[in-house]
Tab-separated table of C-alpha atoms in Angstrom:
chain	number	residue	atom	x	y	z
A	811	UNK	CA	1.081	15.227	-32.215
A	812	UNK	CA	-1.118	14.124	-29.263
A	813	UNK	CA	0.653	13.238	-26.041
A	814	UNK	CA	-0.515	10.550	-23.648
A	815	UNK	CA	0.598	9.934	-20.084
A	816	UNK	CA	-0.346	6.442	-18.916
A	817	UNK	CA	-0.389	5.916	-15.160
A	818	UNK	CA	-0.392	2.326	-13.941
A	819	UNK	CA	-1.898	1.925	-10.484
A	820	UNK	CA	-5.061	3.145	-8.785
A	821	UNK	CA	-3.567	3.633	-5.335
A	822	UNK	CA	-2.734	6.910	-3.620
A	823	UNK	CA	0.367	7.512	-5.772
A	824	UNK	CA	-1.326	6.882	-9.111
A	825	UNK	CA	-4.567	8.706	-8.341
A	826	UNK	CA	-2.858	11.765	-6.895
A	827	UNK	CA	-0.406	11.955	-9.803
A	828	UNK	CA	-3.289	11.804	-12.281
A	829	UNK	CA	-5.120	14.633	-10.523
A	830	UNK	CA	-2.043	16.844	-10.359
A	831	UNK	CA	-1.408	16.420	-14.087
A	832	UNK	CA	-5.055	17.085	-14.924
A	833	UNK	CA	-5.166	20.173	-12.737
A	834	UNK	CA	-1.843	21.804	-13.608
A	835	UNK	CA	-0.315	20.265	-16.741
A	836	UNK	CA	-3.207	19.451	-19.091
A	837	UNK	CA	-4.379	23.110	-19.258
A	838	UNK	CA	-0.884	24.121	-20.427
A	839	UNK	CA	0.024	21.207	-22.697
A	840	UNK	CA	-1.791	21.001	-26.026
A	841	UNK	CA	-3.466	17.662	-26.833
A	842	UNK	CA	-2.345	15.988	-23.596
A	843	UNK	CA	-4.417	13.087	-22.297
A	844	UNK	CA	-4.035	11.241	-18.990
A	845	UNK	CA	-4.910	7.541	-18.856
A	846	UNK	CA	-5.256	5.893	-15.434
A	847	UNK	CA	-5.087	2.094	-15.398
A	848	UNK	CA	-6.210	0.391	-12.199
A	849	UNK	CA	-6.726	-3.277	-11.401
A	850	UNK	CA	-9.326	-2.199	-8.848
A	851	UNK	CA	-12.411	-0.082	-9.401
A	852	UNK	CA	-11.934	1.405	-5.917
A	853	UNK	CA	-9.167	3.064	-3.953
A	854	UNK	CA	-8.555	0.936	-0.856
A	855	UNK	CA	-7.413	2.824	2.240
A	856	UNK	CA	-5.180	-0.051	3.300
A	857	UNK	CA	-3.464	2.178	5.867
A	858	UNK	CA	-6.494	1.284	8.001
A	859	UNK	CA	-6.574	-2.386	6.979
A	860	UNK	CA	-4.994	-3.434	10.278
A	861	UNK	CA	-8.240	-2.358	11.956
A	862	UNK	CA	-10.450	-3.064	8.963
A	863	UNK	CA	-9.846	-6.812	9.283
A	864	UNK	CA	-11.728	-6.821	12.589
A	865	UNK	CA	-15.432	-7.717	12.435
A	866	UNK	CA	-17.842	-4.762	12.583
A	867	UNK	CA	-15.086	-2.191	12.975
A	868	UNK	CA	-14.869	-0.186	9.710
A	869	UNK	CA	-17.619	-0.383	7.053
A	870	UNK	CA	-16.595	-1.258	3.520
A	871	UNK	CA	-17.904	2.034	2.161
A	872	UNK	CA	-15.484	3.815	4.496
A	873	UNK	CA	-12.462	1.684	3.561
A	874	UNK	CA	-13.120	1.854	-0.191
A	875	UNK	CA	-13.990	4.683	-2.562
A	876	UNK	CA	-14.967	4.264	-6.232
A	877	UNK	CA	-12.387	5.830	-8.548
A	878	UNK	CA	-14.299	6.780	-11.700
A	879	UNK	CA	-16.675	9.318	-10.087
A	880	UNK	CA	-13.644	11.223	-8.839
A	881	UNK	CA	-12.656	12.000	-12.437
A	882	UNK	CA	-16.149	12.497	-13.883
A	883	UNK	CA	-15.624	16.230	-14.479
A	884	UNK	CA	-12.873	15.653	-17.045
A	885	UNK	CA	-13.833	15.159	-20.724
A	886	UNK	CA	-12.840	12.020	-22.630
A	887	UNK	CA	-10.314	14.061	-24.591
A	888	UNK	CA	-8.372	14.710	-21.372
A	889	UNK	CA	-8.890	11.600	-19.258
A	890	UNK	CA	-9.608	7.896	-19.586
A	891	UNK	CA	-10.039	5.310	-16.856
A	892	UNK	CA	-9.203	1.702	-17.720
A	893	UNK	CA	-10.121	-1.095	-15.345
A	894	UNK	CA	-7.409	-3.630	-15.980
A	895	UNK	CA	-4.032	-5.100	-15.077
A	896	UNK	CA	-0.729	-4.417	-16.827
A	897	UNK	CA	0.735	-7.651	-18.186
A	898	UNK	CA	3.646	-6.477	-20.350
A	899	UNK	CA	5.723	-3.353	-20.923
A	900	UNK	CA	7.658	-2.741	-24.150
A	901	UNK	CA	9.874	0.355	-23.861
A	902	UNK	CA	10.990	-0.064	-27.489
A	903	UNK	CA	7.505	0.413	-28.939
A	904	UNK	CA	6.440	2.603	-25.993
A	905	UNK	CA	3.406	0.448	-25.282
A	906	UNK	CA	1.958	-1.397	-22.310
A	907	UNK	CA	-0.388	-4.358	-22.581
A	908	UNK	CA	-3.476	-4.310	-20.374
A	909	UNK	CA	-5.733	-7.227	-19.526
A	910	UNK	CA	-9.203	-5.790	-18.785
A	911	UNK	CA	-10.661	-6.808	-15.422
A	912	UNK	CA	-14.252	-7.641	-16.268
A	913	UNK	CA	-16.625	-10.128	-14.722
A	914	UNK	CA	-16.525	-12.771	-17.450
A	915	UNK	CA	-12.879	-12.437	-18.461
A	916	UNK	CA	-13.840	-12.466	-22.130
A	917	UNK	CA	-12.502	-9.060	-23.142
A	918	UNK	CA	-9.349	-9.103	-25.290
A	919	UNK	CA	-6.103	-7.525	-24.055
A	920	UNK	CA	-5.477	-3.911	-25.036
A	921	UNK	CA	-2.188	-2.406	-26.164
A	922	UNK	CA	-1.932	1.174	-24.904
A	923	UNK	CA	0.677	3.576	-26.341
A	924	UNK	CA	2.310	6.179	-24.135
A	925	UNK	CA	4.354	9.319	-24.482
A	926	UNK	CA	5.280	8.970	-20.825
A	927	UNK	CA	4.525	6.070	-18.488
A	928	UNK	CA	4.231	6.217	-14.695
A	929	UNK	CA	4.567	2.952	-12.764
A	930	UNK	CA	2.681	3.246	-9.463
A	931	UNK	CA	1.446	-0.315	-9.122
A	932	UNK	CA	2.252	-0.690	-5.419
A	933	UNK	CA	2.912	-3.995	-3.679
A	934	UNK	CA	1.206	-7.137	-2.383
A	935	UNK	CA	1.249	-9.120	0.835
A	936	UNK	CA	1.302	-12.896	0.416
A	937	UNK	CA	-0.573	-15.109	0.755
A	938	UNK	CA	-3.366	-12.860	-0.472
A	939	UNK	CA	-3.953	-11.130	2.842
A	940	UNK	CA	-5.909	-7.869	2.483
A	941	UNK	CA	-3.282	-5.593	4.010
A	942	UNK	CA	-2.706	-4.507	0.412
A	943	UNK	CA	-5.183	-4.535	-2.512
A	944	UNK	CA	-5.670	-7.899	-4.171
A	945	UNK	CA	-6.156	-8.538	-7.895
A	946	UNK	CA	-9.570	-6.832	-8.058
A	947	UNK	CA	-11.910	-4.896	-5.802
A	948	UNK	CA	-14.187	-7.946	-5.561
A	949	UNK	CA	-11.253	-10.161	-4.563
A	950	UNK	CA	-10.121	-7.706	-1.883
A	951	UNK	CA	-13.559	-7.340	-0.302
A	952	UNK	CA	-14.237	-11.077	-0.443
A	953	UNK	CA	-10.939	-11.861	1.293
A	954	UNK	CA	-11.543	-9.117	3.822
A	955	UNK	CA	-14.978	-10.519	4.696
A	956	UNK	CA	-13.614	-14.070	4.955
A	957	UNK	CA	-10.788	-12.947	7.218
A	958	UNK	CA	-13.187	-11.092	9.503
A	959	UNK	CA	-15.198	-14.291	9.877
A	960	UNK	CA	-12.050	-16.311	10.603
A	961	UNK	CA	-10.927	-13.837	13.251
A	962	UNK	CA	-14.323	-13.919	14.926
A	963	UNK	CA	-14.309	-17.731	15.029
A	964	UNK	CA	-10.691	-18.205	16.157
A	965	UNK	CA	-9.755	-18.691	19.778
A	966	UNK	CA	-6.026	-18.317	19.070
A	967	UNK	CA	-4.263	-16.151	16.453
A	968	UNK	CA	-0.551	-15.895	15.634
A	969	UNK	CA	0.840	-12.854	13.818
A	970	UNK	CA	4.300	-13.362	12.315
A	971	UNK	CA	6.499	-10.430	11.445
A	972	UNK	CA	7.081	-7.628	13.944
A	973	UNK	CA	7.413	-4.754	11.523
A	974	UNK	CA	4.876	-1.900	11.578
A	975	UNK	CA	2.065	-3.955	10.025
A	976	UNK	CA	2.597	-6.925	12.322
A	977	UNK	CA	2.723	-4.752	15.434
A	978	UNK	CA	-0.399	-2.826	14.410
A	979	UNK	CA	-2.327	-6.010	13.575
A	980	UNK	CA	-1.338	-7.600	16.891
A	981	UNK	CA	-2.259	-4.367	18.673
A	982	UNK	CA	-5.723	-4.235	17.117
A	983	UNK	CA	-6.319	-7.899	17.935
A	984	UNK	CA	-5.062	-7.406	21.460
A	985	UNK	CA	-7.183	-4.327	22.077
A	986	UNK	CA	-10.293	-6.180	20.897
A	987	UNK	CA	-9.641	-9.756	22.039
A	988	UNK	CA	-6.636	-9.743	24.365
A	989	UNK	CA	-8.697	-10.964	27.297
A	990	UNK	CA	-10.798	-13.509	25.380
A	991	UNK	CA	-8.476	-14.993	22.736
A	992	UNK	CA	-4.837	-16.008	22.690
A	993	UNK	CA	-2.927	-13.494	20.531
A	994	UNK	CA	0.759	-14.155	19.759
A	995	UNK	CA	3.245	-11.962	17.890
A	996	UNK	CA	6.318	-13.776	16.537
A	997	UNK	CA	9.299	-11.411	16.163
A	998	UNK	CA	12.412	-12.532	14.314
A	999	UNK	CA	14.693	-10.044	16.054
A	1000	UNK	CA	15.522	-9.183	19.621
A	1001	UNK	CA	12.746	-6.621	19.674
A	1002	UNK	CA	9.765	-5.495	17.620
A	1003	UNK	CA	10.076	-2.831	14.913
A	1004	UNK	CA	13.649	-3.757	13.914
A	1005	UNK	CA	13.989	-0.683	11.694
A	1006	UNK	CA	13.604	1.551	14.754
A	1007	UNK	CA	15.689	2.060	17.855
A	1008	UNK	CA	15.572	-0.627	20.535
A	1009	UNK	CA	13.689	1.693	22.904
A	1010	UNK	CA	10.898	2.145	20.354
A	1011	UNK	CA	10.683	-1.612	19.849
A	1012	UNK	CA	10.531	-2.196	23.581
A	1013	UNK	CA	7.795	0.427	23.906
A	1014	UNK	CA	5.752	-1.410	21.259
A	1015	UNK	CA	6.225	-4.719	23.070
A	1016	UNK	CA	5.234	-3.231	26.412
A	1017	UNK	CA	2.075	-1.774	24.903
A	1018	UNK	CA	1.231	-5.111	23.257
A	1019	UNK	CA	1.807	-7.089	26.429
A	1020	UNK	CA	-0.366	-4.604	28.283
A	1021	UNK	CA	-3.180	-5.638	25.936
A	1022	UNK	CA	-2.614	-9.328	26.626
A	1023	UNK	CA	-0.533	-10.112	23.514
A	1024	UNK	CA	2.250	-12.705	23.904
A	1025	UNK	CA	5.486	-11.630	22.205
A	1026	UNK	CA	7.854	-14.387	21.077
A	1027	UNK	CA	11.265	-12.866	20.318
A	1028	UNK	CA	14.197	-14.157	18.300
A	1029	UNK	CA	12.234	-16.674	16.230
A	1030	UNK	CA	11.047	-17.009	12.648
A	1031	UNK	CA	8.273	-19.171	11.285
A	1032	UNK	CA	10.068	-21.851	9.247
A	1033	UNK	CA	7.223	-24.300	8.770
A	1034	UNK	CA	3.442	-24.145	8.489
A	1035	UNK	CA	1.334	-27.295	8.722
A	1036	UNK	CA	-2.129	-26.503	7.435
A	1037	UNK	CA	-5.138	-27.314	9.545
A	1038	UNK	CA	-6.471	-30.837	9.067
A	1039	UNK	CA	-9.867	-32.429	9.534
A	1040	UNK	CA	-10.445	-34.700	12.489
A	1041	UNK	CA	-9.716	-34.232	16.147
A	1042	UNK	CA	-10.083	-30.747	17.563
A	1043	UNK	CA	-6.348	-30.238	18.096
A	1044	UNK	CA	-5.593	-31.306	14.523
A	1045	UNK	CA	-7.862	-28.576	13.201
A	1046	UNK	CA	-5.285	-26.032	14.306
A	1047	UNK	CA	-2.467	-24.723	12.135
A	1048	UNK	CA	0.893	-25.760	13.562
A	1049	UNK	CA	3.781	-23.336	13.171
A	1050	UNK	CA	7.367	-24.505	13.518
A	1051	UNK	CA	9.703	-21.779	14.728
A	1052	UNK	CA	13.419	-21.402	14.061
A	1053	UNK	CA	13.994	-21.938	17.783
A	1054	UNK	CA	12.617	-25.476	17.416
A	1055	UNK	CA	9.421	-24.674	19.284
A	1056	UNK	CA	5.989	-25.232	17.776
A	1057	UNK	CA	2.872	-23.159	18.078
A	1058	UNK	CA	-0.649	-24.438	17.373
A	1059	UNK	CA	-3.210	-21.761	16.543
A	1060	UNK	CA	-6.592	-21.439	14.871
A	1061	UNK	CA	-5.457	-18.649	12.572
A	1062	UNK	CA	-2.049	-17.646	11.197
A	1063	UNK	CA	-1.430	-14.153	9.810
A	1064	UNK	CA	1.989	-13.633	8.179
A	1065	UNK	CA	2.778	-9.952	7.641
A	1066	UNK	CA	6.220	-10.358	6.086
A	1067	UNK	CA	7.195	-10.931	2.456
A	1068	UNK	CA	5.727	-7.800	0.843
A	1069	UNK	CA	6.578	-7.814	-2.879
A	1070	UNK	CA	6.318	-5.077	-5.546
A	1071	UNK	CA	3.639	-5.522	-8.228
A	1072	UNK	CA	6.097	-5.383	-11.117
A	1073	UNK	CA	5.805	-8.761	-12.861
A	1074	UNK	CA	4.967	-6.963	-16.128
A	1075	UNK	CA	8.212	-4.948	-16.115
A	1076	UNK	CA	11.224	-6.284	-18.089
A	1077	UNK	CA	13.681	-7.948	-15.716
A	1078	UNK	CA	16.561	-5.664	-16.704
A	1079	UNK	CA	14.661	-2.703	-15.242
A	1080	UNK	CA	14.250	-4.343	-11.804
A	1081	UNK	CA	16.538	-4.795	-8.829
A	1082	UNK	CA	17.015	-8.086	-6.993
A	1083	UNK	CA	13.893	-7.537	-4.910
A	1084	UNK	CA	11.625	-6.805	-7.869
A	1085	UNK	CA	11.501	-3.034	-7.414
A	1086	UNK	CA	11.840	-0.781	-10.450
A	1087	UNK	CA	15.271	0.835	-10.503
A	1088	UNK	CA	14.920	4.603	-10.728
A	1089	UNK	CA	17.422	7.386	-11.092
A	1090	UNK	CA	17.630	10.639	-9.133
A	1091	UNK	CA	14.765	12.284	-11.055
A	1092	UNK	CA	12.411	9.263	-10.545
A	1093	UNK	CA	12.924	8.237	-14.165
A	1094	UNK	CA	13.460	4.528	-14.629
A	1095	UNK	CA	17.169	3.968	-15.153
A	1096	UNK	CA	18.074	3.854	-18.825
A	1097	UNK	CA	14.762	5.353	-20.018
A	1098	UNK	CA	13.688	8.960	-20.558
A	1099	UNK	CA	9.940	8.388	-20.752
A	1100	UNK	CA	9.174	5.900	-17.969
A	1101	UNK	CA	8.912	6.940	-14.326
A	1102	UNK	CA	8.192	5.052	-11.095
A	1103	UNK	CA	7.292	5.861	-7.497
A	1104	UNK	CA	5.809	4.399	-4.338
A	1105	UNK	CA	6.102	0.744	-3.365
A	1106	UNK	CA	6.909	-0.299	-6.947
A	1107	UNK	CA	10.145	1.727	-7.012
A	1108	UNK	CA	13.494	1.445	-5.230
A	1109	UNK	CA	13.427	5.083	-4.122
A	1110	UNK	CA	13.250	4.807	-0.334
A	1111	UNK	CA	11.448	2.984	2.468
A	1112	UNK	CA	8.086	1.637	1.331
A	1113	UNK	CA	5.869	3.510	3.777
A	1114	UNK	CA	2.833	5.697	3.148
A	1115	UNK	CA	4.314	8.965	4.394
A	1116	UNK	CA	6.920	9.108	1.592
A	1117	UNK	CA	4.333	8.846	-1.191
A	1118	UNK	CA	3.253	12.477	-0.981
A	1119	UNK	CA	6.658	14.099	-1.617
A	1120	UNK	CA	7.312	11.602	-4.421
A	1121	UNK	CA	4.002	12.481	-6.123
A	1122	UNK	CA	4.677	16.210	-5.853
A	1123	UNK	CA	8.178	15.834	-7.270
A	1124	UNK	CA	7.301	13.474	-10.122
A	1125	UNK	CA	4.319	15.586	-11.202
A	1126	UNK	CA	6.519	18.689	-11.303
A	1127	UNK	CA	9.090	16.891	-13.444
A	1128	UNK	CA	6.412	15.667	-15.852
A	1129	UNK	CA	4.985	19.181	-15.998
A	1130	UNK	CA	8.394	20.537	-16.960
A	1131	UNK	CA	8.764	17.954	-19.723
A	1132	UNK	CA	5.219	18.046	-21.110
A	1133	UNK	CA	4.246	21.689	-20.724
A	1134	UNK	CA	7.545	23.129	-21.883
A	1135	UNK	CA	7.554	25.682	-19.077
A	1136	UNK	CA	11.325	26.016	-19.123
A	1137	UNK	CA	11.653	24.503	-15.670
A	1138	UNK	CA	14.266	21.797	-15.393
A	1139	UNK	CA	13.793	18.187	-14.415
A	1140	UNK	CA	14.978	18.132	-10.811
A	1141	UNK	CA	16.511	15.414	-8.691
A	1142	UNK	CA	14.432	13.919	-5.920
A	1143	UNK	CA	16.166	13.992	-2.555
A	1144	UNK	CA	14.749	11.547	0.010
A	1145	UNK	CA	14.696	13.036	3.473
A	1146	UNK	CA	16.771	10.191	4.895
A	1147	UNK	CA	15.066	10.822	8.199
A	1148	UNK	CA	13.154	7.955	9.735
A	1149	UNK	CA	9.587	9.003	10.509
A	1150	UNK	CA	7.191	6.304	11.569
A	1151	UNK	CA	4.068	6.198	13.734
A	1152	UNK	CA	2.949	2.726	14.835
A	1153	UNK	CA	-0.389	2.275	16.569
A	1154	UNK	CA	-1.056	-0.379	19.208
A	1155	UNK	CA	-4.835	-0.315	19.298
A	1156	UNK	CA	-6.776	2.934	19.429
A	1157	UNK	CA	-5.238	4.321	22.597
A	1158	UNK	CA	-1.586	3.266	22.467
A	1159	UNK	CA	1.358	3.421	20.115
A	1160	UNK	CA	4.951	4.424	19.574
A	1161	UNK	CA	7.085	5.867	16.835
A	1162	UNK	CA	10.295	7.526	15.813
A	1163	UNK	CA	11.240	10.810	14.131
A	1164	UNK	CA	14.938	10.879	13.423
A	1165	UNK	CA	16.431	9.794	16.733
A	1166	UNK	CA	13.447	11.068	18.720
A	1167	UNK	CA	11.069	8.512	20.210
A	1168	UNK	CA	7.483	9.666	19.666
A	1169	UNK	CA	5.242	9.444	22.749
A	1170	UNK	CA	2.487	6.873	22.536
A	1171	UNK	CA	-0.284	9.360	23.329
A	1172	UNK	CA	0.769	11.473	20.334
A	1173	UNK	CA	0.675	8.466	17.967
A	1174	UNK	CA	-2.761	7.523	19.290
A	1175	UNK	CA	-4.011	11.081	18.843
A	1176	UNK	CA	-2.614	11.634	15.332
A	1177	UNK	CA	-3.137	8.192	13.794
A	1178	UNK	CA	-4.820	5.757	16.139
A	1179	UNK	CA	-8.265	7.301	16.073
A	1180	UNK	CA	-9.080	6.955	12.384
A	1181	UNK	CA	-5.893	6.137	10.378
A	1182	UNK	CA	-6.476	9.319	8.333
A	1183	UNK	CA	-9.605	7.785	6.773
A	1184	UNK	CA	-11.279	11.196	6.281
A	1185	UNK	CA	-8.621	11.899	3.630
A	1186	UNK	CA	-9.837	9.134	1.317
A	1187	UNK	CA	-12.752	10.954	-0.410
A	1188	UNK	CA	-10.656	14.087	-0.985
A	1189	UNK	CA	-7.815	12.117	-2.584
A	1190	UNK	CA	-10.194	10.373	-4.971
A	1191	UNK	CA	-11.718	13.649	-6.190
A	1192	UNK	CA	-8.381	15.455	-6.321
A	1193	UNK	CA	-8.751	17.882	-3.438
A	1194	UNK	CA	-5.805	16.706	-1.352
A	1195	UNK	CA	-2.934	14.326	-0.833
A	1196	UNK	CA	-2.293	12.685	2.522
A	1197	UNK	CA	-1.596	15.969	4.266
A	1198	UNK	CA	-1.620	18.869	1.801
A	1199	UNK	CA	-3.908	20.146	-0.912
A	1200	UNK	CA	-3.409	19.019	-4.501
């Protein structure tokens, strides 16, 4: 009987998993087909989005890579690409409903059966900011272009949320405009990067302030009054902070509130934050034929550097199940070791590996120059993951 692995999500996790199965498992497993479902026609290297939002900094054809050409060498009997969005999952019938993403919206939903299902649908950043992919490739690029124009026109910009994304966005803005625009970072805690040690947070703040960024500590944005027509001052967006202070800016960029893209998953399979609950082997809890990884799952911290080991492990487990090699389905063991590199513009940064504070020059050298953008084409065609070969 034919077997079909359906992978939901055209990000790094989904694309790399598809390539690993096609390269290693399909040749061994009779009648196995891999189906990749992606809401976007392109893989978006959103790791570099913090710099990509700046005008004339990174061309679109560098940030995005079309997915289908990367799989063109595989016959239809082994691989199918579906441009669409998952809208419902039924574990009882082992089917997932897909709404095709076409230009006119007139195509009927498709019901796709699976032998095994991989949920790699990632996450989103409200309110539709392009730090993560939006609903379609066209929507992501349109929002990206609009944001670049807004940044160019603004004389004052507030970034709220002092996690890695917020710090990197503020750093890029500061490096480019710190002497010509007012750039403010609003941090809820006593220091930036609350998941790191205080010394790492202080290093990030010092680097930001060196670029002309104002850091407001110990405050959250609790109210946002949209810009209004009329007098010049009223055209600004007014932020109310938990401290009682207000801040009027031309542009407001919230970087908090990331949510998993799992609205199609039955509620009983999700945790309180909307992540898919997985067991030690990366199987969804209570199911033998549904797996999840990356930002959609509750495995570990939702950062790019944990995707690679998850892909390698999940693909090996699927290979053991589908190819009948005799290998067992193994438990995934997260490293438990904090490893994070945070850029502050192209020449500065900070980070943490375990308890070790990473020097800024090393972060700038490893990540700050290009955000690993040269990896994008190789991932799409199945030559490599983030760091190692597929």
